[in-house]
XYZ file of N, CA and C in Angstrom:
363
model
N -16.479 -10.334 -3.819
C -15.343 -9.510 -3.459
C -15.285 -9.362 -1.947
N -14.073 -9.173 -1.490
C -13.885 -8.951 -0.058
C -12.648 -8.090 0.169
N -12.607 -7.495 1.343
C -11.481 -6.650 1.746
C -10.576 -7.479 2.640
N -9.292 -7.540 2.274
C -8.301 -8.269 3.066
C -7.036 -7.430 3.182
N -6.262 -7.644 4.237
C -4.946 -6.995 4.292
C -4.095 -7.509 3.131
N -3.235 -6.670 2.616
C -2.330 -7.079 1.556
C -0.899 -6.999 2.079
N -0.036 -7.823 1.521
C 1.361 -7.815 1.949
C 2.111 -6.739 1.191
N 2.822 -5.899 1.922
C 3.771 -4.950 1.354
C 5.082 -5.199 2.072
N 6.010 -5.780 1.350
C 7.228 -6.234 2.006
C 6.861 -7.343 2.965
N 7.211 -7.198 4.228
C 6.890 -8.226 5.217
C 5.870 -7.751 6.236
N 5.007 -6.857 5.805
C 3.945 -6.375 6.693
C 2.606 -6.434 5.968
N 1.565 -6.763 6.715
C 0.225 -6.734 6.151
C -0.365 -5.345 6.367
N -0.982 -4.808 5.316
C -1.487 -3.442 5.336
C -2.938 -3.418 4.855
N -3.787 -2.685 5.566
C -5.132 -2.366 5.086
C -5.224 -0.848 5.042
N -5.308 -0.327 3.843
C -5.343 1.125 3.659
C -6.757 1.657 3.857
N -6.919 2.861 4.393
C -8.263 3.442 4.549
C -9.011 3.557 3.219
N -8.264 3.830 2.119
C -8.902 3.947 0.801
C -8.847 2.638 0.015
N -8.399 1.571 0.666
C -8.323 0.215 0.104
C -7.494 0.122 -1.173
N -6.695 1.147 -1.468
C -5.849 1.138 -2.660
C -6.377 1.988 -3.804
N -7.506 2.669 -3.591
C -8.100 3.505 -4.635
C -7.609 4.943 -4.533
N -7.508 5.587 -5.677
C -7.204 7.005 -5.753
C -8.114 7.641 -6.783
N -8.355 8.920 -6.649
C -9.164 9.664 -7.619
C -8.414 10.950 -7.937
N -8.240 11.212 -9.235
C -7.473 12.369 -9.690
C -8.310 13.172 -10.680
N -8.350 14.479 -10.503
C -9.035 15.367 -11.441
C -8.346 15.243 -12.798
N -9.096 14.906 -13.839
C -8.516 14.668 -15.161
C -7.994 15.943 -15.816
N -8.502 17.085 -15.418
C -8.083 18.355 -16.009
C -6.886 18.952 -15.279
N -6.987 19.054 -13.960
C -5.925 19.707 -13.180
C -4.853 18.741 -12.689
N -5.125 17.446 -12.781
C -4.208 16.386 -12.293
C -4.030 16.430 -10.778
N -4.997 17.018 -10.079
C -4.962 17.123 -8.625
C -5.614 15.898 -7.996
N -4.960 15.329 -6.999
C -5.556 14.203 -6.269
C -6.732 14.706 -5.444
N -7.847 13.988 -5.499
C -9.031 14.335 -4.720
C -9.074 13.481 -3.460
N -9.689 13.991 -2.421
C -9.779 13.260 -1.157
C -10.805 12.142 -1.268
N -10.368 10.932 -0.954
C -11.274 9.783 -0.899
C -11.736 9.672 0.546
N -13.021 9.942 0.790
C -13.564 9.913 2.153
C -13.773 8.488 2.642
N -14.261 7.616 1.753
C -14.457 6.216 2.142
C -14.584 5.341 0.907
N -14.291 4.065 1.107
C -14.436 3.055 0.057
C -15.034 1.826 0.710
N -16.000 1.208 0.039
C -16.597 -0.016 0.578
C -17.051 -0.922 -0.553
N -17.142 -2.208 -0.243
C -17.715 -3.172 -1.179
C -19.224 -2.998 -1.088
N -19.856 -2.653 -2.216
C -21.286 -2.341 -2.227
C -22.129 -3.458 -2.840
N -21.502 -4.499 -3.329
C -22.212 -5.615 -3.943
C -21.208 -6.633 -4.435
N -21.697 -7.673 -5.088
C -20.794 -8.730 -5.556
C -19.768 -8.224 -6.557
N -20.132 -7.204 -7.321
C -19.229 -6.678 -8.348
C -19.114 -5.159 -8.306
N -19.441 -4.558 -7.177
C -19.438 -3.101 -7.103
C -18.651 -2.592 -5.901
N -17.940 -1.509 -6.150
C -17.208 -0.790 -5.110
C -17.795 0.616 -5.043
N -18.088 1.109 -3.840
C -18.574 2.477 -3.679
C -17.432 3.344 -3.161
N -17.148 4.405 -3.896
C -16.115 5.365 -3.510
C -16.813 6.689 -3.221
N -16.640 7.204 -2.022
C -17.214 8.497 -1.650
C -16.073 9.498 -1.529
N -16.207 10.599 -2.245
C -15.181 11.635 -2.234
C -15.478 12.674 -1.167
N -14.439 13.387 -0.763
C -14.592 14.440 0.229
C -15.347 15.644 -0.304
N -15.362 15.818 -1.626
C -16.082 16.928 -2.265
C -16.482 16.500 -3.671
N -17.525 17.113 -4.185
C -18.005 16.832 -5.542
C -16.943 17.272 -6.553
N -16.537 16.408 -7.475
C -15.547 16.826 -8.472
C -16.157 17.804 -9.474
N -15.346 18.728 -9.952
C -15.814 19.709 -10.934
C -15.553 19.256 -12.360
N -14.614 18.356 -12.538
C -14.217 17.877 -13.860
C -14.312 16.355 -13.884
N -14.151 15.746 -15.080
C -14.035 14.287 -15.119
C -12.860 13.851 -14.238
N -12.896 12.627 -13.776
C -11.844 12.125 -12.890
C -11.290 10.802 -13.400
N -10.066 10.551 -13.019
C -9.465 9.234 -13.178
C -9.624 8.511 -11.850
N -10.119 7.286 -11.893
C -10.182 6.427 -10.711
C -9.087 5.391 -10.887
N -8.186 5.321 -9.919
C -7.080 4.373 -10.001
C -7.180 3.349 -8.878
N -6.598 2.190 -9.137
C -6.517 1.153 -8.109
C -5.116 0.563 -8.159
N -4.469 0.513 -7.010
C -3.136 -0.077 -6.930
C -2.088 0.721 -7.683
N -2.199 2.041 -7.662
C -1.239 2.880 -8.369
C 0.052 3.034 -7.564
N 0.963 3.852 -8.074
C 2.257 4.016 -7.401
C 2.122 4.673 -6.031
N 1.059 5.434 -5.802
C 0.836 6.017 -4.474
C 0.462 4.959 -3.438
N 0.126 3.765 -3.901
C -0.262 2.657 -3.020
C 0.713 1.484 -3.154
N 1.921 1.780 -3.620
C 2.951 0.754 -3.806
C 2.472 -0.390 -4.686
N 1.583 -0.074 -5.637
C 1.109 -1.081 -6.582
C 0.166 -2.105 -5.991
N -0.411 -1.815 -4.834
C -1.282 -2.817 -4.210
C -2.566 -2.194 -3.688
N -3.491 -3.064 -3.349
C -4.766 -2.657 -2.783
C -5.329 -3.782 -1.944
N -6.501 -3.592 -1.409
C -7.078 -4.540 -0.453
C -8.321 -5.264 -0.946
N -8.596 -5.256 -2.252
C -9.766 -5.937 -2.788
C -9.341 -7.282 -3.382
N -10.014 -8.335 -2.936
C -9.742 -9.698 -3.398
C -11.050 -10.380 -3.769
N -10.932 -11.461 -4.541
C -12.135 -12.224 -4.849
C -12.553 -13.033 -3.624
N -13.671 -13.714 -3.731
C -14.183 -14.477 -2.583
C -13.901 -15.970 -2.716
N -12.937 -16.338 -3.554
C -12.564 -17.741 -3.734
C -12.098 -18.329 -2.402
N -12.709 -19.432 -1.952
C -12.335 -20.021 -0.664
C -11.129 -20.969 -0.728
N -10.470 -21.064 -1.889
C -9.372 -22.017 -2.057
C -8.257 -21.790 -1.041
N -7.669 -22.891 -0.601
C -6.496 -22.842 0.270
C -5.409 -23.708 -0.341
N -4.180 -23.426 -0.011
C -3.043 -24.169 -0.535
C -3.032 -25.590 0.016
N -2.558 -26.556 -0.773
C -2.442 -27.915 -0.254
C -1.293 -28.047 0.752
N -0.394 -27.086 0.757
C 0.729 -27.087 1.691
C 0.412 -26.187 2.877
N 1.230 -26.276 3.901
C 1.057 -25.420 5.070
C 2.161 -24.368 5.094
N 1.897 -23.271 5.779
C 2.867 -22.193 5.925
C 3.996 -22.692 6.817
N 5.228 -22.510 6.352
C 6.391 -22.962 7.126
C 7.355 -21.803 7.341
N 7.974 -21.822 8.479
C 9.091 -20.925 8.743
C 10.123 -21.742 9.498
N 11.329 -21.831 8.929
C 12.388 -22.639 9.528
C 13.590 -21.736 9.779
N 13.991 -21.662 11.027
C 15.144 -20.831 11.373
C 16.375 -21.316 10.624
N 17.101 -20.366 10.044
C 18.332 -20.697 9.351
C 18.167 -20.985 7.867
N 16.939 -20.955 7.346
C 16.773 -21.242 5.917
C 16.834 -19.976 5.055
N 17.132 -18.848 5.667
C 17.257 -17.600 4.926
C 16.045 -16.697 4.996
N 14.936 -17.199 5.504
C 13.736 -16.366 5.623
C 13.918 -15.387 6.779
N 13.494 -14.141 6.600
C 13.636 -13.167 7.681
C 12.741 -13.504 8.870
N 13.150 -13.043 10.043
C 12.370 -13.304 11.258
C 10.980 -12.684 11.189
N 10.825 -11.637 10.379
C 9.503 -11.016 10.261
C 8.480 -11.948 9.616
N 8.954 -13.009 8.944
C 8.038 -13.978 8.338
C 7.676 -15.114 9.299
N 8.190 -15.058 10.516
C 7.823 -16.037 11.543
C 6.514 -15.548 12.174
N 5.408 -16.022 11.617
C 4.082 -15.545 12.022
C 3.331 -16.707 12.669
N 3.271 -16.747 13.997
C 2.661 -17.883 14.695
C 1.237 -18.208 14.243
N 0.442 -17.200 13.888
C -0.935 -17.455 13.453
C -1.005 -18.208 12.130
N 0.079 -18.205 11.347
C 0.083 -18.868 10.041
C 0.844 -20.189 10.027
N 1.856 -20.321 10.871
C 2.736 -21.490 10.831
C 1.953 -22.780 11.064
N 2.196 -23.741 10.167
C 1.586 -25.066 10.290
C 0.159 -25.158 9.777
N -0.340 -24.092 9.174
C -1.725 -24.093 8.678
C -1.736 -23.870 7.168
N -2.728 -24.452 6.470
C -2.872 -24.114 5.052
C -3.185 -22.623 4.930
N -2.712 -22.013 3.873
C -2.936 -20.578 3.729
C -3.902 -20.297 2.583
N -4.654 -19.227 2.738
C -5.662 -18.843 1.752
C -5.001 -18.418 0.442
N -5.725 -18.598 -0.653
C -5.228 -18.231 -1.973
C -6.184 -17.263 -2.686
N -6.524 -16.145 -2.051
C -7.420 -15.201 -2.726
C -6.705 -14.541 -3.904
N -7.462 -14.176 -4.906
C -6.913 -13.504 -6.085
C -7.117 -12.000 -5.944
N -6.041 -11.221 -6.032
C -6.189 -9.769 -5.894
C -6.819 -9.152 -7.136
N -7.509 -8.050 -6.935
C -8.060 -7.307 -8.065
C -6.905 -6.690 -8.844
N -7.050 -6.623 -10.165
C -5.978 -6.073 -10.994
C -5.876 -4.558 -10.828
N -4.693 -4.042 -11.064
C -4.470 -2.596 -11.018
C -5.084 -1.970 -12.267
N -5.616 -0.773 -12.125
C -6.191 -0.100 -13.286
C -6.322 1.395 -13.058
N -6.630 2.092 -14.155
C -7.007 3.505 -14.130
C -8.148 3.663 -15.127
N -9.275 4.198 -14.661
C -10.459 4.392 -15.504
C -10.839 5.862 -15.521
N -11.099 6.388 -16.706
C -11.555 7.763 -16.841
C -13.070 7.785 -16.744
N -13.612 8.650 -15.897
C -15.066 8.740 -15.740
C -15.701 9.315 -17.005
N -16.952 8.956 -17.192
C -17.723 9.498 -18.313
C -19.052 10.012 -17.783
N -19.648 10.949 -18.477
C -20.953 11.462 -18.060
C -22.046 10.511 -18.505
N -23.163 10.518 -17.745
C -24.313 9.746 -18.186
C -24.688 8.624 -17.368
């Protein structure tokens, strides 16, 4: 797993919480996510601003994050084609990105959106 900017519209975004949210399952109150990091090949560490009093829902890529997040797999695959931007073909000027034009582009797979209810134990 790795952290990468994700596209939202025509801008790349890296969120401080990487797309994760935590909600108190009883009160439905959003809890403060202090930090999120990749802690291993298959693990994400989420540190909250305070200890939760009730079970929590952990969400990824929910509506508060426009359905996206910043966790991707580590697949090194790249497209066989190169990134193109041609004036007049209908693509917006915001997609004219000099760092990408004429180069093969990465094909990382984003982590799926989910909501998991915590359990004790």
